[in-house]
């Protein structure tokens, strides 16, 4: 059985760090409020002119170098983003051109904060059916451009960045011992649109709009939905939760991470959190956390790793991998 295995991973962050104290100089907020409510201490914010494709390209190059392959070996590029450079073409095609990749296909995936999980599910399907052998999957965002900087209840939560993985076909036995993606589970519920959305778009306002959120409602749904996605993925593989080595969640709020771990009886030490340094980087947050835990030596070959996310739509999902 063909499995999609991660053969390399990389990240890229803007050089500009903005701390909670920096924000408190510009608006009525405080380090104490932001850290206490969310766990966020700082975030990276793109400099003027720095685009999503710049961050995506940086992460792509780092992932390719880590995999030890060059762009010519890629069959596809999938970029998960809510903040593309332009309404079209896809940011993935901008990365394709800048990597010098002249064959294959490149396209974007829009599932907001769940985009990387959705992209991983698509890449897994394409690799397992033999439609592609090697796929570069990127999560990249400049969320700072979609924020209403007059709205202190949302603008303090988000940051910019990009993470990427290279997935490659690998022959497995069809058991849970195989390296690679064991399963993915995707969900959405469009009825919950009003809880988290951007109040603009090409066909409605001809602009990108600004992010709007009902924080308390999002919080409640996040814990329930993320917990359900984790259970669905683990049950599909018939793996008890306590056998999973690492949980790599979408980094929305430390209290969502803690609440989900508590609900499912997961040891908090197994939950990777980069909220303090990255904030919420939407589709980039899972790969940024993943790269952090690989580079600091926590995630090792053979470990069971569960990635999960929830975002606007609502969309949510999980992916279970043997590293
Ligand atoms: N600084 C200081 N005070 C603030 C700030 C701020 N940045 N923002 C709000 N406040 C004030 C409010 O005005 C309010 O004051 P009041 O009591 O005088 O009216 C008080 O703090 C409490 O506000 P709430 O909105 O009730 O705060 P809450 O405890 O719900 O926390 C938060 C807000 C952090 C957004 C929380 O609801 C949350 O984390 N929700 C989850 C949403 C999330 O993580 N979204 C990310 C995107 S979705 C995703 O990625 C899954």
mmCIF file with all atom_site columns, C-alpha atoms in Angstrom, residues 66-206:
data_model
loop_
_atom_site.group_PDB
_atom_site.id
_atom_site.type_symbol
_atom_site.label_atom_id
_atom_site.label_alt_id
_atom_site.label_comp_id
_atom_site.label_asym_id
_atom_site.label_entity_id
_atom_site.label_seq_id
_atom_site.pdbx_PDB_ins_code
_atom_site.Cartn_x
_atom_site.Cartn_y
_atom_site.Cartn_z
_atom_site.occupancy
_atom_site.B_iso_or_equiv
_atom_site.pdbx_formal_charge
_atom_site.auth_seq_id
_atom_site.auth_comp_id
_atom_site.auth_asym_id
_atom_site.auth_atom_id
_atom_site.pdbx_PDB_model_num
ATOM 1   C CA . UNK A 1 66  ? 15.527  19.377 4.666   1.00 0.00 ? 66  UNK A CA 1
ATOM 2   C CA . UNK A 1 67  ? 14.204  16.700 2.277   1.00 0.00 ? 67  UNK A CA 1
ATOM 3   C CA . UNK A 1 68  ? 17.406  16.878 0.221   1.00 0.00 ? 68  UNK A CA 1
ATOM 4   C CA . UNK A 1 69  ? 15.544  17.259 -3.089  1.00 0.00 ? 69  UNK A CA 1
ATOM 5   C CA . UNK A 1 70  ? 15.182  20.095 -5.549  1.00 0.00 ? 70  UNK A CA 1
ATOM 6   C CA . UNK A 1 71  ? 12.006  21.618 -6.974  1.00 0.00 ? 71  UNK A CA 1
ATOM 7   C CA . UNK A 1 72  ? 12.398  19.645 -10.211 1.00 0.00 ? 72  UNK A CA 1
ATOM 8   C CA . UNK A 1 73  ? 11.402  16.490 -8.322  1.00 0.00 ? 73  UNK A CA 1
ATOM 9   C CA . UNK A 1 74  ? 8.037   17.927 -7.245  1.00 0.00 ? 74  UNK A CA 1
ATOM 10  C CA . UNK A 1 75  ? 4.821   16.869 -8.973  1.00 0.00 ? 75  UNK A CA 1
ATOM 11  C CA . UNK A 1 76  ? 2.623   19.379 -7.178  1.00 0.00 ? 76  UNK A CA 1
ATOM 12  C CA . UNK A 1 77  ? 2.548   22.353 -4.845  1.00 0.00 ? 77  UNK A CA 1
ATOM 13  C CA . UNK A 1 78  ? -0.459  22.904 -2.593  1.00 0.00 ? 78  UNK A CA 1
ATOM 14  C CA . UNK A 1 79  ? -0.590  26.141 -0.621  1.00 0.00 ? 79  UNK A CA 1
ATOM 15  C CA . UNK A 1 80  ? -3.135  26.543 2.186   1.00 0.00 ? 80  UNK A CA 1
ATOM 16  C CA . UNK A 1 81  ? -3.821  30.228 2.686   1.00 0.00 ? 81  UNK A CA 1
ATOM 17  C CA . UNK A 1 82  ? -6.573  32.708 3.495   1.00 0.00 ? 82  UNK A CA 1
ATOM 18  C CA . UNK A 1 83  ? -4.353  35.663 2.638   1.00 0.00 ? 83  UNK A CA 1
ATOM 19  C CA . UNK A 1 84  ? -3.193  35.110 -0.957  1.00 0.00 ? 84  UNK A CA 1
ATOM 20  C CA . UNK A 1 85  ? -1.062  37.757 -2.673  1.00 0.00 ? 85  UNK A CA 1
ATOM 21  C CA . UNK A 1 86  ? -3.845  38.353 -5.200  1.00 0.00 ? 86  UNK A CA 1
ATOM 22  C CA . UNK A 1 87  ? -7.430  37.152 -5.776  1.00 0.00 ? 87  UNK A CA 1
ATOM 23  C CA . UNK A 1 88  ? -5.867  35.108 -8.565  1.00 0.00 ? 88  UNK A CA 1
ATOM 24  C CA . UNK A 1 89  ? -3.676  33.376 -9.580  1.00 0.00 ? 89  UNK A CA 1
ATOM 25  C CA . UNK A 1 90  ? -3.068  31.009 -6.696  1.00 0.00 ? 90  UNK A CA 1
ATOM 26  C CA . UNK A 1 91  ? -0.160  31.841 -4.404  1.00 0.00 ? 91  UNK A CA 1
ATOM 27  C CA . UNK A 1 92  ? 1.056   28.265 -5.033  1.00 0.00 ? 92  UNK A CA 1
ATOM 28  C CA . UNK A 1 93  ? 1.736   29.185 -8.685  1.00 0.00 ? 93  UNK A CA 1
ATOM 29  C CA . UNK A 1 94  ? 3.789   32.200 -7.572  1.00 0.00 ? 94  UNK A CA 1
ATOM 30  C CA . UNK A 1 95  ? 5.883   29.838 -5.441  1.00 0.00 ? 95  UNK A CA 1
ATOM 31  C CA . UNK A 1 96  ? 6.092   27.379 -8.356  1.00 0.00 ? 96  UNK A CA 1
ATOM 32  C CA . UNK A 1 97  ? 7.563   30.051 -10.630 1.00 0.00 ? 97  UNK A CA 1
ATOM 33  C CA . UNK A 1 98  ? 9.986   31.332 -8.003  1.00 0.00 ? 98  UNK A CA 1
ATOM 34  C CA . UNK A 1 99  ? 11.210  27.787 -7.270  1.00 0.00 ? 99  UNK A CA 1
ATOM 35  C CA . UNK A 1 100 ? 11.868  27.316 -10.988 1.00 0.00 ? 100 UNK A CA 1
ATOM 36  C CA . UNK A 1 101 ? 9.460   24.374 -11.190 1.00 0.00 ? 101 UNK A CA 1
ATOM 37  C CA . UNK A 1 102 ? 8.197   24.057 -14.760 1.00 0.00 ? 102 UNK A CA 1
ATOM 38  C CA . UNK A 1 103 ? 6.169   20.835 -14.636 1.00 0.00 ? 103 UNK A CA 1
ATOM 39  C CA . UNK A 1 104 ? 3.275   19.494 -12.587 1.00 0.00 ? 104 UNK A CA 1
ATOM 40  C CA . UNK A 1 105 ? 0.541   21.568 -10.958 1.00 0.00 ? 105 UNK A CA 1
ATOM 41  C CA . UNK A 1 106 ? 0.141   24.148 -8.221  1.00 0.00 ? 106 UNK A CA 1
ATOM 42  C CA . UNK A 1 107 ? -3.013  25.343 -6.502  1.00 0.00 ? 107 UNK A CA 1
ATOM 43  C CA . UNK A 1 108 ? -4.287  26.921 -3.280  1.00 0.00 ? 108 UNK A CA 1
ATOM 44  C CA . UNK A 1 109 ? -6.613  25.478 -0.653  1.00 0.00 ? 109 UNK A CA 1
ATOM 45  C CA . UNK A 1 110 ? -8.960  27.732 1.326   1.00 0.00 ? 110 UNK A CA 1
ATOM 46  C CA . UNK A 1 111 ? -10.155 26.273 4.621   1.00 0.00 ? 111 UNK A CA 1
ATOM 47  C CA . UNK A 1 112 ? -8.900  29.104 6.854   1.00 0.00 ? 112 UNK A CA 1
ATOM 48  C CA . UNK A 1 113 ? -7.135  27.768 9.981   1.00 0.00 ? 113 UNK A CA 1
ATOM 49  C CA . UNK A 1 114 ? -7.840  24.151 8.920   1.00 0.00 ? 114 UNK A CA 1
ATOM 50  C CA . UNK A 1 115 ? -6.203  24.700 5.522   1.00 0.00 ? 115 UNK A CA 1
ATOM 51  C CA . UNK A 1 116 ? -3.047  22.721 6.256   1.00 0.00 ? 116 UNK A CA 1
ATOM 52  C CA . UNK A 1 117 ? -5.075  19.695 7.417   1.00 0.00 ? 117 UNK A CA 1
ATOM 53  C CA . UNK A 1 118 ? -7.306  19.958 4.318   1.00 0.00 ? 118 UNK A CA 1
ATOM 54  C CA . UNK A 1 119 ? -4.195  20.232 2.139   1.00 0.00 ? 119 UNK A CA 1
ATOM 55  C CA . UNK A 1 120 ? -2.671  17.217 3.833   1.00 0.00 ? 120 UNK A CA 1
ATOM 56  C CA . UNK A 1 121 ? -5.807  15.194 3.151   1.00 0.00 ? 121 UNK A CA 1
ATOM 57  C CA . UNK A 1 122 ? -5.745  16.176 -0.536  1.00 0.00 ? 122 UNK A CA 1
ATOM 58  C CA . UNK A 1 123 ? -2.017  15.436 -0.845  1.00 0.00 ? 123 UNK A CA 1
ATOM 59  C CA . UNK A 1 124 ? -2.490  12.074 0.884   1.00 0.00 ? 124 UNK A CA 1
ATOM 60  C CA . UNK A 1 125 ? -5.271  11.115 -1.555  1.00 0.00 ? 125 UNK A CA 1
ATOM 61  C CA . UNK A 1 126 ? -3.257  12.183 -4.615  1.00 0.00 ? 126 UNK A CA 1
ATOM 62  C CA . UNK A 1 127 ? -0.193  10.252 -3.468  1.00 0.00 ? 127 UNK A CA 1
ATOM 63  C CA . UNK A 1 128 ? -2.063  7.107  -2.439  1.00 0.00 ? 128 UNK A CA 1
ATOM 64  C CA . UNK A 1 129 ? -3.915  6.943  -5.780  1.00 0.00 ? 129 UNK A CA 1
ATOM 65  C CA . UNK A 1 130 ? -0.647  7.359  -7.697  1.00 0.00 ? 130 UNK A CA 1
ATOM 66  C CA . UNK A 1 131 ? -1.650  10.736 -9.212  1.00 0.00 ? 131 UNK A CA 1
ATOM 67  C CA . UNK A 1 132 ? 1.462   12.335 -7.698  1.00 0.00 ? 132 UNK A CA 1
ATOM 68  C CA . UNK A 1 133 ? 4.653   11.005 -6.122  1.00 0.00 ? 133 UNK A CA 1
ATOM 69  C CA . UNK A 1 134 ? 6.077   14.072 -4.421  1.00 0.00 ? 134 UNK A CA 1
ATOM 70  C CA . UNK A 1 135 ? 4.037   17.021 -3.166  1.00 0.00 ? 135 UNK A CA 1
ATOM 71  C CA . UNK A 1 136 ? 5.099   20.232 -1.446  1.00 0.00 ? 136 UNK A CA 1
ATOM 72  C CA . UNK A 1 137 ? 2.403   21.280 1.038   1.00 0.00 ? 137 UNK A CA 1
ATOM 73  C CA . UNK A 1 138 ? 2.633   24.811 2.430   1.00 0.00 ? 138 UNK A CA 1
ATOM 74  C CA . UNK A 1 139 ? 0.601   26.730 5.015   1.00 0.00 ? 139 UNK A CA 1
ATOM 75  C CA . UNK A 1 140 ? 1.332   30.453 4.620   1.00 0.00 ? 140 UNK A CA 1
ATOM 76  C CA . UNK A 1 141 ? -0.371  33.589 5.896   1.00 0.00 ? 141 UNK A CA 1
ATOM 77  C CA . UNK A 1 142 ? -0.121  37.312 6.343   1.00 0.00 ? 142 UNK A CA 1
ATOM 78  C CA . UNK A 1 143 ? -3.117  37.468 8.699   1.00 0.00 ? 143 UNK A CA 1
ATOM 79  C CA . UNK A 1 144 ? -1.979  40.923 9.853   1.00 0.00 ? 144 UNK A CA 1
ATOM 80  C CA . UNK A 1 145 ? -3.368  42.297 6.560   1.00 0.00 ? 145 UNK A CA 1
ATOM 81  C CA . UNK A 1 146 ? -6.854  40.888 7.278   1.00 0.00 ? 146 UNK A CA 1
ATOM 82  C CA . UNK A 1 147 ? -7.131  42.322 10.789  1.00 0.00 ? 147 UNK A CA 1
ATOM 83  C CA . UNK A 1 148 ? -9.103  45.297 11.987  1.00 0.00 ? 148 UNK A CA 1
ATOM 84  C CA . UNK A 1 149 ? -6.392  47.016 14.028  1.00 0.00 ? 149 UNK A CA 1
ATOM 85  C CA . UNK A 1 150 ? -9.124  49.061 15.749  1.00 0.00 ? 150 UNK A CA 1
ATOM 86  C CA . UNK A 1 151 ? -10.646 45.848 17.174  1.00 0.00 ? 151 UNK A CA 1
ATOM 87  C CA . UNK A 1 152 ? -8.552  44.856 20.179  1.00 0.00 ? 152 UNK A CA 1
ATOM 88  C CA . UNK A 1 153 ? -10.607 41.673 20.713  1.00 0.00 ? 153 UNK A CA 1
ATOM 89  C CA . UNK A 1 154 ? -9.202  40.134 17.488  1.00 0.00 ? 154 UNK A CA 1
ATOM 90  C CA . UNK A 1 155 ? -6.053  41.967 16.370  1.00 0.00 ? 155 UNK A CA 1
ATOM 91  C CA . UNK A 1 156 ? -3.953  40.858 19.363  1.00 0.00 ? 156 UNK A CA 1
ATOM 92  C CA . UNK A 1 157 ? -4.518  37.171 18.541  1.00 0.00 ? 157 UNK A CA 1
ATOM 93  C CA . UNK A 1 158 ? -2.931  36.731 15.117  1.00 0.00 ? 158 UNK A CA 1
ATOM 94  C CA . UNK A 1 159 ? 0.485   36.685 13.476  1.00 0.00 ? 159 UNK A CA 1
ATOM 95  C CA . UNK A 1 160 ? 2.179   35.949 10.141  1.00 0.00 ? 160 UNK A CA 1
ATOM 96  C CA . UNK A 1 161 ? 4.386   33.084 8.980   1.00 0.00 ? 161 UNK A CA 1
ATOM 97  C CA . UNK A 1 162 ? 4.690   29.945 6.880   1.00 0.00 ? 162 UNK A CA 1
ATOM 98  C CA . UNK A 1 163 ? 5.520   26.273 7.294   1.00 0.00 ? 163 UNK A CA 1
ATOM 99  C CA . UNK A 1 164 ? 5.878   23.514 4.713   1.00 0.00 ? 164 UNK A CA 1
ATOM 100 C CA . UNK A 1 165 ? 6.363   19.785 4.373   1.00 0.00 ? 165 UNK A CA 1
ATOM 101 C CA . UNK A 1 166 ? 7.442   17.596 1.458   1.00 0.00 ? 166 UNK A CA 1
ATOM 102 C CA . UNK A 1 167 ? 5.313   14.453 1.180   1.00 0.00 ? 167 UNK A CA 1
ATOM 103 C CA . UNK A 1 168 ? 6.511   11.514 -0.896  1.00 0.00 ? 168 UNK A CA 1
ATOM 104 C CA . UNK A 1 169 ? 5.084   8.126  -1.869  1.00 0.00 ? 169 UNK A CA 1
ATOM 105 C CA . UNK A 1 170 ? 6.543   5.268  0.130   1.00 0.00 ? 170 UNK A CA 1
ATOM 106 C CA . UNK A 1 171 ? 5.553   1.610  0.011   1.00 0.00 ? 171 UNK A CA 1
ATOM 107 C CA . UNK A 1 172 ? 3.976   0.439  3.263   1.00 0.00 ? 172 UNK A CA 1
ATOM 108 C CA . UNK A 1 173 ? 2.284   -2.739 4.429   1.00 0.00 ? 173 UNK A CA 1
ATOM 109 C CA . UNK A 1 174 ? -1.122  -1.170 5.103   1.00 0.00 ? 174 UNK A CA 1
ATOM 110 C CA . UNK A 1 175 ? -0.774  -1.436 8.888   1.00 0.00 ? 175 UNK A CA 1
ATOM 111 C CA . UNK A 1 176 ? -0.391  1.231  11.568  1.00 0.00 ? 176 UNK A CA 1
ATOM 112 C CA . UNK A 1 177 ? 3.326   0.392  11.675  1.00 0.00 ? 177 UNK A CA 1
ATOM 113 C CA . UNK A 1 178 ? 3.796   2.124  8.301   1.00 0.00 ? 178 UNK A CA 1
ATOM 114 C CA . UNK A 1 179 ? 5.560   5.459  8.167   1.00 0.00 ? 179 UNK A CA 1
ATOM 115 C CA . UNK A 1 180 ? 3.432   8.241  6.715   1.00 0.00 ? 180 UNK A CA 1
ATOM 116 C CA . UNK A 1 181 ? -0.138  9.486  6.895   1.00 0.00 ? 181 UNK A CA 1
ATOM 117 C CA . UNK A 1 182 ? -2.377  6.794  8.430   1.00 0.00 ? 182 UNK A CA 1
ATOM 118 C CA . UNK A 1 183 ? -5.613  8.731  7.935   1.00 0.00 ? 183 UNK A CA 1
ATOM 119 C CA . UNK A 1 184 ? -7.160  12.181 7.723   1.00 0.00 ? 184 UNK A CA 1
ATOM 120 C CA . UNK A 1 185 ? -10.623 13.309 8.800   1.00 0.00 ? 185 UNK A CA 1
ATOM 121 C CA . UNK A 1 186 ? -12.257 16.513 7.502   1.00 0.00 ? 186 UNK A CA 1
ATOM 122 C CA . UNK A 1 187 ? -15.434 18.282 8.665   1.00 0.00 ? 187 UNK A CA 1
ATOM 123 C CA . UNK A 1 188 ? -17.277 21.557 8.116   1.00 0.00 ? 188 UNK A CA 1
ATOM 124 C CA . UNK A 1 189 ? -20.517 23.257 9.102   1.00 0.00 ? 189 UNK A CA 1
ATOM 125 C CA . UNK A 1 190 ? -21.366 26.288 6.970   1.00 0.00 ? 190 UNK A CA 1
ATOM 126 C CA . UNK A 1 191 ? -24.239 27.286 9.257   1.00 0.00 ? 191 UNK A CA 1
ATOM 127 C CA . UNK A 1 192 ? -21.658 28.691 11.695  1.00 0.00 ? 192 UNK A CA 1
ATOM 128 C CA . UNK A 1 193 ? -20.391 31.306 9.224   1.00 0.00 ? 193 UNK A CA 1
ATOM 129 C CA . UNK A 1 194 ? -21.266 34.319 11.380  1.00 0.00 ? 194 UNK A CA 1
ATOM 130 C CA . UNK A 1 195 ? -19.038 33.272 14.269  1.00 0.00 ? 195 UNK A CA 1
ATOM 131 C CA . UNK A 1 196 ? -15.830 33.785 12.280  1.00 0.00 ? 196 UNK A CA 1
ATOM 132 C CA . UNK A 1 197 ? -15.563 35.362 8.830   1.00 0.00 ? 197 UNK A CA 1
ATOM 133 C CA . UNK A 1 198 ? -14.082 38.218 6.810   1.00 0.00 ? 198 UNK A CA 1
ATOM 134 C CA . UNK A 1 199 ? -16.627 40.933 6.023   1.00 0.00 ? 199 UNK A CA 1
ATOM 135 C CA . UNK A 1 200 ? -15.587 41.295 2.397   1.00 0.00 ? 200 UNK A CA 1
ATOM 136 C CA . UNK A 1 201 ? -14.718 39.433 -0.772  1.00 0.00 ? 201 UNK A CA 1
ATOM 137 C CA . UNK A 1 202 ? -14.457 39.772 -4.540  1.00 0.00 ? 202 UNK A CA 1
ATOM 138 C CA . UNK A 1 203 ? -18.109 39.059 -5.343  1.00 0.00 ? 203 UNK A CA 1
ATOM 139 C CA . UNK A 1 204 ? -19.572 40.966 -2.394  1.00 0.00 ? 204 UNK A CA 1
ATOM 140 C CA . UNK A 1 205 ? -17.531 44.081 -1.619  1.00 0.00 ? 205 UNK A CA 1
ATOM 141 C CA . UNK A 1 206 ? -14.667 43.842 -4.174  1.00 0.00 ? 206 UNK A CA 1
#
